[in-house]
mmCIF file of C-alpha atoms in Angstrom:
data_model
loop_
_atom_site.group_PDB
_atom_site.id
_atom_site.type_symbol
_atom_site.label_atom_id
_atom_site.label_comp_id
_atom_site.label_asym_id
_atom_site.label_seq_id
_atom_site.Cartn_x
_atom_site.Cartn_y
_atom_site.Cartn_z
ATOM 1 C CA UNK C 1 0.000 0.000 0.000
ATOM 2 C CA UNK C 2 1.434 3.243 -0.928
ATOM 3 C CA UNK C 3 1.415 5.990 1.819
ATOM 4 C CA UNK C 4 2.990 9.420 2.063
ATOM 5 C CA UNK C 5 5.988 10.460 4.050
ATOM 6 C CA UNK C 6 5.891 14.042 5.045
ATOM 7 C CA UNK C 7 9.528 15.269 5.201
ATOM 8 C CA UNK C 8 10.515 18.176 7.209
ATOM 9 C CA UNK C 9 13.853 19.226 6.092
ATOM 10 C CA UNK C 10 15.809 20.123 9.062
ATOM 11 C CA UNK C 11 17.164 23.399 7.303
ATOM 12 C CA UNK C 12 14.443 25.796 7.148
ATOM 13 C CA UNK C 13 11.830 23.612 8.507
ATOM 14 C CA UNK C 14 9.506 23.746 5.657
ATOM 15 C CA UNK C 15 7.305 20.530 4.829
ATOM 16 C CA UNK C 16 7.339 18.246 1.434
ATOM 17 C CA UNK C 17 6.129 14.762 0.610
ATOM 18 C CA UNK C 18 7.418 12.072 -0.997
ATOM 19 C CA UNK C 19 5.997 8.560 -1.521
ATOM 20 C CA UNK C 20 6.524 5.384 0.775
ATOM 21 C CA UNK C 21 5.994 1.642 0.830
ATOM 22 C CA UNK C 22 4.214 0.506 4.106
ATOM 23 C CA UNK C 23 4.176 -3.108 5.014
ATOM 24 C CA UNK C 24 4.195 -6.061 7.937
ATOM 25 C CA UNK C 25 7.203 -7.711 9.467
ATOM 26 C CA UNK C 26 6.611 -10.277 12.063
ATOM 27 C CA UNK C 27 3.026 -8.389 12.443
ATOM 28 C CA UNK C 28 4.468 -5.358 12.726
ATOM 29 C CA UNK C 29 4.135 -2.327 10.483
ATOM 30 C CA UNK C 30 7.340 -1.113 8.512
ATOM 31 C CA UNK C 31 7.468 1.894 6.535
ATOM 32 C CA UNK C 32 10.209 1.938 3.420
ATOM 33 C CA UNK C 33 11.144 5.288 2.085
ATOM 34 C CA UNK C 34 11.740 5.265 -1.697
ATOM 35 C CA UNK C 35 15.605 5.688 -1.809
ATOM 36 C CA UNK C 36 16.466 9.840 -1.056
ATOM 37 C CA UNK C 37 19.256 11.226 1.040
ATOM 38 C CA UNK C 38 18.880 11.883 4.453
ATOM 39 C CA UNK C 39 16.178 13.476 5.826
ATOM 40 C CA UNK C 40 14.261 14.088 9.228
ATOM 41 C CA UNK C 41 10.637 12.482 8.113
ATOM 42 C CA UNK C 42 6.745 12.078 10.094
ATOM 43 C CA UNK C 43 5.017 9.393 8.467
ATOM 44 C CA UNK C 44 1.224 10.386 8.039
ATOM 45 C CA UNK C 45 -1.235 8.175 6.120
ATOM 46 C CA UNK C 46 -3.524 9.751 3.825
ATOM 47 C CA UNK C 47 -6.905 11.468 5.561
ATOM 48 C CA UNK C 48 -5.679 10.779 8.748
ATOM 49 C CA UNK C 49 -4.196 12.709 11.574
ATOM 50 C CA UNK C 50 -1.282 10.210 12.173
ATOM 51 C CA UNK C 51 2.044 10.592 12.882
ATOM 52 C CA UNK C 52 5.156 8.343 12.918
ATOM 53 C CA UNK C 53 8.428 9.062 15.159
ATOM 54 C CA UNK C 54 10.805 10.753 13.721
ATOM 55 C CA UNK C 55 13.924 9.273 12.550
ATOM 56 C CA UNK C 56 16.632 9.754 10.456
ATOM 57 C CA UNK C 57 16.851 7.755 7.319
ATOM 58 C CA UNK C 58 19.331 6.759 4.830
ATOM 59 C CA UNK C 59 18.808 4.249 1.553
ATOM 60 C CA UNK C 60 18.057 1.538 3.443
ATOM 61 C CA UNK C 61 16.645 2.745 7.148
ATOM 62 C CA UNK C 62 12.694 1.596 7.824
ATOM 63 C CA UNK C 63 10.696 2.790 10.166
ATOM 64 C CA UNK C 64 9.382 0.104 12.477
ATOM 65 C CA UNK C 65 7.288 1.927 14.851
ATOM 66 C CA UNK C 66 4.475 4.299 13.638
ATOM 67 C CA UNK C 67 2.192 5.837 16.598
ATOM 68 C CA UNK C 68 -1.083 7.614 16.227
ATOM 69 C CA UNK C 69 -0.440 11.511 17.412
ATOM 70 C CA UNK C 70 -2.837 14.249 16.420
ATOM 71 C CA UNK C 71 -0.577 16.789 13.769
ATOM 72 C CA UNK C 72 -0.833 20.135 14.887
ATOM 73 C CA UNK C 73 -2.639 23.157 12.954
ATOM 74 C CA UNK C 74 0.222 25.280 10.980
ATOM 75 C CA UNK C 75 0.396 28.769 13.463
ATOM 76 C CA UNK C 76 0.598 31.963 11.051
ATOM 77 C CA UNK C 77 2.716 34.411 12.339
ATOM 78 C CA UNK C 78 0.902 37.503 13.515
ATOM 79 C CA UNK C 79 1.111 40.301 11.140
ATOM 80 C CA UNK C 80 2.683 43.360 13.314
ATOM 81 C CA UNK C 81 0.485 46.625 13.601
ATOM 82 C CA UNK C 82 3.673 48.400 13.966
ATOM 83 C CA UNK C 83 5.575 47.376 11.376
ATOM 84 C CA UNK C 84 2.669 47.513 8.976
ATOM 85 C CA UNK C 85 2.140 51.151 10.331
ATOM 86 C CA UNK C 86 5.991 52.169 9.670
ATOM 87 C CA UNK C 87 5.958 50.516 6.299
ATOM 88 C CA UNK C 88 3.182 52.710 4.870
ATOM 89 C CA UNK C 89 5.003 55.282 6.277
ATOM 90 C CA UNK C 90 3.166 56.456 9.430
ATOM 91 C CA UNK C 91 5.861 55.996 11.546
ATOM 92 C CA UNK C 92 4.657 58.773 14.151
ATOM 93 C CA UNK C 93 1.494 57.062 14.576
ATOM 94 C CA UNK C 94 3.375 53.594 15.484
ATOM 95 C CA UNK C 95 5.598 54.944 17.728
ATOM 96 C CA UNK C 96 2.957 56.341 19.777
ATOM 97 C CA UNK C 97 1.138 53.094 19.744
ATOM 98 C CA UNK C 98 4.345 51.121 20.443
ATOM 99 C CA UNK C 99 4.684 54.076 23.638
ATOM 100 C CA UNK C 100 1.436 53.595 24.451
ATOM 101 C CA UNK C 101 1.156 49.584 24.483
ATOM 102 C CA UNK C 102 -2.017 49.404 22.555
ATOM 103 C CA UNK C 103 -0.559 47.056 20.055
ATOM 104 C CA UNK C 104 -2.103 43.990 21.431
ATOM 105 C CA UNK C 105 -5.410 45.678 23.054
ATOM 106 C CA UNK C 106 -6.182 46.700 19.475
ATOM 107 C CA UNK C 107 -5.801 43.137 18.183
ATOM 108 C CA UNK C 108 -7.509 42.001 21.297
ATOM 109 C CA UNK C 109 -10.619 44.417 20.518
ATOM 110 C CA UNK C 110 -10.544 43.806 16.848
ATOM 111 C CA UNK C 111 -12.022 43.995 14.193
ATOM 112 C CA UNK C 112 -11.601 47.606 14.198
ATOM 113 C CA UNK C 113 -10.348 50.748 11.942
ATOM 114 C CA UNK C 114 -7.211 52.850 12.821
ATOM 115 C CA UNK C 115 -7.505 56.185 11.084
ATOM 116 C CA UNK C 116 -3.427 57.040 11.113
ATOM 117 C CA UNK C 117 -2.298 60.757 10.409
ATOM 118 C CA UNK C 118 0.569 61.048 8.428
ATOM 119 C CA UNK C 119 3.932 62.288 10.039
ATOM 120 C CA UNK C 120 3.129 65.727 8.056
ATOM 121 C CA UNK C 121 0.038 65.903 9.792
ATOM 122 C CA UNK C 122 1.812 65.520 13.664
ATOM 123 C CA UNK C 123 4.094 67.829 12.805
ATOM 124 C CA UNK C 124 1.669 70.628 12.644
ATOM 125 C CA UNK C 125 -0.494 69.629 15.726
ATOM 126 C CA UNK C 126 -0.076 69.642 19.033
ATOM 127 C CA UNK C 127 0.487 65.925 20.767
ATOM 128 C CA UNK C 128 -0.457 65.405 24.784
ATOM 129 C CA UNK C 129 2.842 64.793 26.726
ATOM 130 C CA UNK C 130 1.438 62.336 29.701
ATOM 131 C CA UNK C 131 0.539 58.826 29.645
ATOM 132 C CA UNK C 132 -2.615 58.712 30.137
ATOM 133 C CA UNK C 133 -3.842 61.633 27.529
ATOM 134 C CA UNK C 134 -1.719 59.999 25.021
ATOM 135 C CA UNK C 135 -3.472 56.854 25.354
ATOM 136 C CA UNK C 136 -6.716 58.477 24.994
ATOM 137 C CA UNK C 137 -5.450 60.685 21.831
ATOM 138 C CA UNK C 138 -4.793 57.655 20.041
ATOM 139 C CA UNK C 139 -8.063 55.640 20.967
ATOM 140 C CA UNK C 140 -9.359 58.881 19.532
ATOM 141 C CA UNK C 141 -8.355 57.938 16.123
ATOM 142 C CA UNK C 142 -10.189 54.007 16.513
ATOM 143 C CA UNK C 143 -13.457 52.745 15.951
ATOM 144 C CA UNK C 144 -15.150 49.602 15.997
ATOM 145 C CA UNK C 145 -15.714 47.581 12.814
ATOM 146 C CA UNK C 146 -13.830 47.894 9.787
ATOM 147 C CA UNK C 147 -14.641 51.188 7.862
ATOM 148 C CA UNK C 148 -13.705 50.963 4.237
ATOM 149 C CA UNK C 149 -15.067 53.743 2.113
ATOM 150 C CA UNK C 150 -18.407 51.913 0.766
ATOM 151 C CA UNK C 151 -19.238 52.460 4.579
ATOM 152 C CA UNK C 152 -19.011 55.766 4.492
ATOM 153 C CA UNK C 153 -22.457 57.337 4.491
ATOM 154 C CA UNK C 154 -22.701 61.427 5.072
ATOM 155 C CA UNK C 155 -22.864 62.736 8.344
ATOM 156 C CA UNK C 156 -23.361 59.402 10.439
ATOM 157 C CA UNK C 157 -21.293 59.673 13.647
ATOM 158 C CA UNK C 158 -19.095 56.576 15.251
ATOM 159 C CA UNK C 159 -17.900 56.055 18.603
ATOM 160 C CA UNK C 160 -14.400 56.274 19.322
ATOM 161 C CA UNK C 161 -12.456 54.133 21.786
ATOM 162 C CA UNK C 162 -11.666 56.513 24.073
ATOM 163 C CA UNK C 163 -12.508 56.221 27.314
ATOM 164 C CA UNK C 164 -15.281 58.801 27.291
ATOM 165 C CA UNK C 165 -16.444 57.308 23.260
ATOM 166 C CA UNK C 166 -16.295 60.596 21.514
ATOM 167 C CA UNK C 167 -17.668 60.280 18.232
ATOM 168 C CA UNK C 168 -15.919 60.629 14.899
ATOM 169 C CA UNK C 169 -17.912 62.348 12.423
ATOM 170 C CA UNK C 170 -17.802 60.526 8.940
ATOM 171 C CA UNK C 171 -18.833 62.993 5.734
ATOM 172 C CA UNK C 172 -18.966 62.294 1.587
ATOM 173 C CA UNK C 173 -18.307 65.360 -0.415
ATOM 174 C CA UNK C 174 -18.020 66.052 -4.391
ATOM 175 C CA UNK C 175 -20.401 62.960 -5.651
ATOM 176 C CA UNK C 176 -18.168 60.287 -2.742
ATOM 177 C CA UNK C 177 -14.487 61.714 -4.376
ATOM 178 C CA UNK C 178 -14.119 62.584 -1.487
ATOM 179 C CA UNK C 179 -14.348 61.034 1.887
ATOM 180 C CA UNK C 180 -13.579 62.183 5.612
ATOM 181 C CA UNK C 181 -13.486 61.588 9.235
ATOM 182 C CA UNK C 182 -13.959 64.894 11.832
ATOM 183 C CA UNK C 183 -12.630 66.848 8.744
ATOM 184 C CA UNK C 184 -9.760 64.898 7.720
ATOM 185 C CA UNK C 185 -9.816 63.764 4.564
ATOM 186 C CA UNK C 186 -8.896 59.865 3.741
ATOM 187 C CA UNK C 187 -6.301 59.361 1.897
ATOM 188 C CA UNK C 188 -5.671 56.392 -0.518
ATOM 189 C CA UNK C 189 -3.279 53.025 0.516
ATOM 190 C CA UNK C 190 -5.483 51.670 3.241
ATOM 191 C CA UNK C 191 -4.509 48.732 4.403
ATOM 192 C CA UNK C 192 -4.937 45.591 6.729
ATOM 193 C CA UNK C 193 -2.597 44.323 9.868
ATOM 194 C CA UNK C 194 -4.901 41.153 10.483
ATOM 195 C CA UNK C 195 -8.202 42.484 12.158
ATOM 196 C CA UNK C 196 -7.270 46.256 12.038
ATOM 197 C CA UNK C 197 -7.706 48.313 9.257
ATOM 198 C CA UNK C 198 -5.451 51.249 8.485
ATOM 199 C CA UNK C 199 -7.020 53.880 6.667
ATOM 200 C CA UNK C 200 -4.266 56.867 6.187
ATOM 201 C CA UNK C 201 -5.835 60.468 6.793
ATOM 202 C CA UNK C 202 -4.146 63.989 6.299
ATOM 203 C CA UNK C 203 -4.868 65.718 9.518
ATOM 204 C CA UNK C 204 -4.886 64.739 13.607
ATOM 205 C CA UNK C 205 -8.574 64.306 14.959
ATOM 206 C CA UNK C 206 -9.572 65.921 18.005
ATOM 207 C CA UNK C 207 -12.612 65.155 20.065
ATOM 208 C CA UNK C 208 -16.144 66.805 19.026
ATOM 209 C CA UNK C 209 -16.843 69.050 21.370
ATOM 210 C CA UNK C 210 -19.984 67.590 23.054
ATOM 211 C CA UNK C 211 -22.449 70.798 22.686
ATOM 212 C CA UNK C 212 -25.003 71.812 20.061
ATOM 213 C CA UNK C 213 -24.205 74.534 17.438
ATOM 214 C CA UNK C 214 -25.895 77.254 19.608
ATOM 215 C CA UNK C 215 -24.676 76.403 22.990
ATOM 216 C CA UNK C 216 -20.972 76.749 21.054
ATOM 217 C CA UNK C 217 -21.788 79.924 19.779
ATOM 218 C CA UNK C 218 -22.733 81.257 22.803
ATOM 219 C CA UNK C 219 -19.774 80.345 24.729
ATOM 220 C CA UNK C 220 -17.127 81.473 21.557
ATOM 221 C CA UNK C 221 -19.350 84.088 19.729
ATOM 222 C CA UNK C 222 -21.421 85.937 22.287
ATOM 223 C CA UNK C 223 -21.969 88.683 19.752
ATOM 224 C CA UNK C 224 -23.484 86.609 17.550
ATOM 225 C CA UNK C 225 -25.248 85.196 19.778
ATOM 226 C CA UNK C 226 -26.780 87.495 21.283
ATOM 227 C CA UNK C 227 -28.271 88.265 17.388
ATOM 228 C CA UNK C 228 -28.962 84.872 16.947
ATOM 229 C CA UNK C 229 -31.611 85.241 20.174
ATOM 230 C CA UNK C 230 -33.125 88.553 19.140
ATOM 231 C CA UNK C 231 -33.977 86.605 15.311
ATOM 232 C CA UNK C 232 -35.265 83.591 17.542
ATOM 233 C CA UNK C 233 -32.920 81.204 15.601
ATOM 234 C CA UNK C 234 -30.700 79.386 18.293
ATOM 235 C CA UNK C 235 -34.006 76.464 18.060
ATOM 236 C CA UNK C 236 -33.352 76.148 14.771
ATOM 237 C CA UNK C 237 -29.600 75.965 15.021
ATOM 238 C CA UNK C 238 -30.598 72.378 17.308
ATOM 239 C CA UNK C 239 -32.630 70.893 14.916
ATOM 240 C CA UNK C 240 -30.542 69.585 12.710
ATOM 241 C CA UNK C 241 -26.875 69.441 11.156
ATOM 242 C CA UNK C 242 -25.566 72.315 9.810
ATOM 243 C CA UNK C 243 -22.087 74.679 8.781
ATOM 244 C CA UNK C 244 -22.158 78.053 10.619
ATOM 245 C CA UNK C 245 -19.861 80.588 9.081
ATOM 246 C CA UNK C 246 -19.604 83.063 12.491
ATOM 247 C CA UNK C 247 -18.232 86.641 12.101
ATOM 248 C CA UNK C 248 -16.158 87.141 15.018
ATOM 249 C CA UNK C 249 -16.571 89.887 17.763
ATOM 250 C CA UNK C 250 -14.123 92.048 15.776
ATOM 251 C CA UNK C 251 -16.528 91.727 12.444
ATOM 252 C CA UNK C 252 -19.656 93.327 14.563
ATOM 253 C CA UNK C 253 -17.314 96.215 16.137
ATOM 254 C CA UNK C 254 -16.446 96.985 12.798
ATOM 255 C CA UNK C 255 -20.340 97.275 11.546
ATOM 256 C CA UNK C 256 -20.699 100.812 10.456
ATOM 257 C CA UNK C 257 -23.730 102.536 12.808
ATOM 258 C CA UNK C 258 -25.621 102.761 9.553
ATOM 259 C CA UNK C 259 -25.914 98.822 9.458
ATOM 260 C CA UNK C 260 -26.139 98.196 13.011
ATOM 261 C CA UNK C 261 -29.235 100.384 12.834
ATOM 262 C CA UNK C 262 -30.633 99.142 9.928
ATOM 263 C CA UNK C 263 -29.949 95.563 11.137
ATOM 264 C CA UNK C 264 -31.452 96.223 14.683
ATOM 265 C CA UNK C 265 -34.822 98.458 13.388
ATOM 266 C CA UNK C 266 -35.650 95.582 10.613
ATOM 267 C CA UNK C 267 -36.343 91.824 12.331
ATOM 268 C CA UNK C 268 -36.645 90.722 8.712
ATOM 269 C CA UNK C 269 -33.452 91.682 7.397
ATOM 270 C CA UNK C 270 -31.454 90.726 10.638
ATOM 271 C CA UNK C 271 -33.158 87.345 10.149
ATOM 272 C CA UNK C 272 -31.843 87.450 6.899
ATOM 273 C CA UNK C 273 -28.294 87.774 7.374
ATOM 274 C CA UNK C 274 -28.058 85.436 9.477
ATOM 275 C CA UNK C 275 -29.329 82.711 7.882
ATOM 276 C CA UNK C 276 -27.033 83.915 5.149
ATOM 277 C CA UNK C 277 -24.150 82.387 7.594
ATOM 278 C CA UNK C 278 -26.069 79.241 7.679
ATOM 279 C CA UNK C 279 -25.311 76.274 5.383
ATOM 280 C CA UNK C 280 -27.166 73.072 5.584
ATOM 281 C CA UNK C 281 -24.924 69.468 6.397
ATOM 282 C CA UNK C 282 -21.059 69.564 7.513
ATOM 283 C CA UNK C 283 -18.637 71.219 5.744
ATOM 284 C CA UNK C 284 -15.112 71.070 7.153
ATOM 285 C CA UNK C 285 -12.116 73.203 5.549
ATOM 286 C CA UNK C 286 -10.864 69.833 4.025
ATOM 287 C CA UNK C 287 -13.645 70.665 0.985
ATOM 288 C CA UNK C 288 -13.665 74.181 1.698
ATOM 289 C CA UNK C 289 -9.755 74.156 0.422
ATOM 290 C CA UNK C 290 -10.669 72.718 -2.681
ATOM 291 C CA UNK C 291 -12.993 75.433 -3.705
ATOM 292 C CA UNK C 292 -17.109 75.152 -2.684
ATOM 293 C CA UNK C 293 -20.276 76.643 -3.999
ATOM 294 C CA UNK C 294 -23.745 76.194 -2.181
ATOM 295 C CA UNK C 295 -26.874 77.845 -0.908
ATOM 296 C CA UNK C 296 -27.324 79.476 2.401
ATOM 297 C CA UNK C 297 -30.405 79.249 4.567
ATOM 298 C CA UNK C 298 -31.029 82.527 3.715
ATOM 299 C CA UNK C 299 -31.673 81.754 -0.045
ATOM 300 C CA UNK C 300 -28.149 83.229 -0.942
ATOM 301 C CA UNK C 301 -25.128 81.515 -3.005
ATOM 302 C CA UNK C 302 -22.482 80.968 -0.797
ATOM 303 C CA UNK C 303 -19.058 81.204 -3.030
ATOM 304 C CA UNK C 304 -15.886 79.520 -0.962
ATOM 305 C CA UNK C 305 -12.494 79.847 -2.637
ATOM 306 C CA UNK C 306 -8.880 78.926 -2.039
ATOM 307 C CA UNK C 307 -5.909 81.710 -2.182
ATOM 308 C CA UNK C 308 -2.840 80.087 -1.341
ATOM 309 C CA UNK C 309 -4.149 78.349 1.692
ATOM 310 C CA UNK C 310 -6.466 81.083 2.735
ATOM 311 C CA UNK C 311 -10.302 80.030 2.652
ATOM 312 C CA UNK C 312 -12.883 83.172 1.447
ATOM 313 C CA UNK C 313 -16.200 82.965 1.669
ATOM 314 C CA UNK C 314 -17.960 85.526 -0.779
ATOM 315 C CA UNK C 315 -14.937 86.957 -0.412
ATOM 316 C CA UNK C 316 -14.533 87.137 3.486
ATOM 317 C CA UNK C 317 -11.368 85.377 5.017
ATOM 318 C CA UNK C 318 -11.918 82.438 7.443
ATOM 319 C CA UNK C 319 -9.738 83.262 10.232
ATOM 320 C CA UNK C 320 -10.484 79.997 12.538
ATOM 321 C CA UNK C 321 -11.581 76.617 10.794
ATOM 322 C CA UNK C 322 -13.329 73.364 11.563
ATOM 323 C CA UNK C 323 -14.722 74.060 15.388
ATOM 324 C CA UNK C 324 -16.804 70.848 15.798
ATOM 325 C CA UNK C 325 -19.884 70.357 17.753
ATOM 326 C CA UNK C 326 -21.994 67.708 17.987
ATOM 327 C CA UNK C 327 -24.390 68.757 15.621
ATOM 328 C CA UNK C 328 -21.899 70.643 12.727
ATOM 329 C CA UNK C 329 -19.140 72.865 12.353
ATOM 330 C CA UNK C 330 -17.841 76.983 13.015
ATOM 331 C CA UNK C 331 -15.695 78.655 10.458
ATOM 332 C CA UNK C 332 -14.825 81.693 12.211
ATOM 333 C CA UNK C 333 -14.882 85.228 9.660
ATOM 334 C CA UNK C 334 -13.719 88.431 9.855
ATOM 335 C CA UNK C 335 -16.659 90.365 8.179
ATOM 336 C CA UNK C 336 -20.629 89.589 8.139
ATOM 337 C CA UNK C 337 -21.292 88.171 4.882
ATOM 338 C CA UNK C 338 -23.854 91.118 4.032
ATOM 339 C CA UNK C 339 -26.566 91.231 1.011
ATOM 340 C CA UNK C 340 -26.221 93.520 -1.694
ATOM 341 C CA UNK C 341 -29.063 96.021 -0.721
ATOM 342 C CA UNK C 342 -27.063 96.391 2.091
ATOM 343 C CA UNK C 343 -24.355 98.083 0.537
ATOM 344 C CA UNK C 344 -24.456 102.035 -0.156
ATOM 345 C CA UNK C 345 -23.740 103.372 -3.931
ATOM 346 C CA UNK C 346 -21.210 106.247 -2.102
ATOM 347 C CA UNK C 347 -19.750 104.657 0.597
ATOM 348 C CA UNK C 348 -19.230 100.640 1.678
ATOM 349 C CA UNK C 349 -21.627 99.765 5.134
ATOM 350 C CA UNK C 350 -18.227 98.069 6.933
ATOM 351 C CA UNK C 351 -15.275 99.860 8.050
ATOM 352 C CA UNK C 352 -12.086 98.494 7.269
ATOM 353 C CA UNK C 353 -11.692 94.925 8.830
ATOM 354 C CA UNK C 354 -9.411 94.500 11.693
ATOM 355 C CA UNK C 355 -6.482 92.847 11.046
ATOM 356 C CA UNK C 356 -6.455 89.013 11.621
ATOM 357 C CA UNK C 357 -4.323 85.884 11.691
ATOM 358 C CA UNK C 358 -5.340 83.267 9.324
ATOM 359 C CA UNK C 359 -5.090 79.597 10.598
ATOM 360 C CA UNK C 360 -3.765 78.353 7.758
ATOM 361 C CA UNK C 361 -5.820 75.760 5.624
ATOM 362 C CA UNK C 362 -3.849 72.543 6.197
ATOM 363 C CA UNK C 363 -3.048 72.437 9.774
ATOM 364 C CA UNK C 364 -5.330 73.323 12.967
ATOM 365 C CA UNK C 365 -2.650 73.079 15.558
ATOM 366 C CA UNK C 366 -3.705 75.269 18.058
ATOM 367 C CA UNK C 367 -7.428 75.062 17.651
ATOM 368 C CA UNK C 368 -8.577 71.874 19.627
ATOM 369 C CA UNK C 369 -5.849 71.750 22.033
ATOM 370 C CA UNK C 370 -7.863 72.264 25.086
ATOM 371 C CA UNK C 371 -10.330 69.198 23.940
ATOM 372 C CA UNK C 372 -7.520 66.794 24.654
#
């Protein structure tokens, strides 16, 4: 009867076959290897779990004592977060997870989706020094499940794994050609380290601050505000999600008294600008940057280029970008984004605007730091 002889060559320990003769002698079965050098052999007959001693053979050596023992499963080694990290080159993000010890609590917790910054992306944001924080920033950057773009549906929130589960906001802009998480756009060469998914992004995430678009406003824009109460639209501002482009305190000072009267006398109109601030859905500065058209509550076009890294509005610079709440986002500008009938034939209704400090398009480093 013809049986197989599974060799295991003592080199590099990997496993071939090679046809044997099996056989009685004095009732006792004998295995003969077909003539082959030497080799360290398990004898296993065919569809069954047995294994024979192992033995060194020559040309003439036979096996005379075979014993049933169950062969065990082949073990694949596991595929290192860390080193699949580092060779897409997000080495910042593995070394904090390496710092951190969250290697094998991500496997552990698995399946799950690692959005990893790239280096760039560190080096413009600002990283929390102790333990514990750290740990926390980079469970900020992990959810549950593996996300792969057909996932991606606009403006659902995910839990992260940090210890308080901050969500991640997930959007789809320009038809799904573009995708993002908490305003950070994906980028492409995702890949898998067993049961985590890597999906590369181009900016840090921060939490989402945990308040509604008007309770933000009122604690960073009491000016507007304040407007915002007199219009009776802060209940509208909680209904749903929306973009809020928020002139800052500096923009009202700068109001001349003609349009602070006009604006203050006329219900109608102020209701009417300020809607014109108001875009429906979530719109961070990652599709901002690439140039944006769309229509404000108010019924007017809202025109967003790019110069050089500087976002406009209809023309207005956005001095502060991607302010997250739980139900949207604040751009901060420098002027009111006024209607034409606004605007006098002899003289412009705004004074010159103040001078300002643009955060600069791709990095926010400054601007979440205290949500850490």
């Amino acid at each position: 009867m013809l049986w197989w002889v599974l060799l295991m060559l003592a080199v590099d320990a990997q496993e071939i076959r090679i046809p044997a003769y099996v056989g009685r002698n004095q009732n006792r079965p004998v295995v003969r290897v077909i003539p082959s050098d030497s080799v360290v052999i398990r004898v296993r007959k065919p569809d069954q779990p047995i294994l024979g001693t192992a033995t060194v053979l020559n040309r003439s050596s036979i096996v005379t004592r075979i014993q049933p023992i169950l062969i065990a499963p082949r073990v694949t080694p596991r595929v290192s977060l860390l080193g699949v990290l580092s060779g897409m080159g997000l080495r910042k993000m593995a070394t904090l997870i390496d710092s951190t010890q969250l290697q094998t609590y991500l496997h552990q917790t698995g399946p799950v989706t690692l959005f990893a910054p790239t280096d760039e992306a560190f080096s413009l944001s600002a990283i929390p020094n102790d333990q514990k924080r750290l740990r926390d920033f980079v469970l900020q950057h992990v959810v549950q499940g593996r996300v792969t773009p057909m996932d991606v549906r606009n403006d659902i929130t995910l839990p992260s794994l940090r210890a308080s589960a901050t969500p991640l906001r997930l959007n789809v802009y320009e038809d799904g050609q573009m995708l993002s998480v908490s305003g950070s756009q994906f980028l492409d060469d995702a890949r898998d380290a067993e049961n985590i998914r890597i999906q590369p992004i181009d900016r840090v995430l921060y939490p989402i601050s945990t308040e509604d678009l008007a309770t933000e406003v009122k604690l960073t824009f009491p000016r507007m505000y304040e407007l915002l109460l007199k219009a009776s639209l802060t209940h509208q501002l909680t209904s749903g999600t929306f973009t809020l482009f928020s002139p800052t305190e500096e923009a009202f000072a700068a109001l001349s008294p003609e349009i602070k009267e006009k604006l203050m006398q006329n219900s109608t109109l102020l209701r009417k600008v300020l809607l014109n601030h108001v875009v429906p859905g979530t719109h961070y500065s990652a599709v901002l940057a690439h140039g944006y058209s769309m229509r404000s509550l108010g019924g007017e076009p809202i025109h967003v280029t790019n110069r050089r890294g500087l976002i406009l509005v209809n023309g207005v610079p956005v001095v502060k970008t991607d302010i997250s709440v739980n139900n949207g986002v604040i751009h901060a500008v420098n002027r009111l984004l006024l209607p034409p009938e606004l605007y006098s034939r002899r003289r412009p209704v705004t004074m010159a605007p103040p001078p300002f400090k643009s955060t600069p398009v791709p990095g926010n480093k400054n601007i979440f730091t205290g949500l850490i």
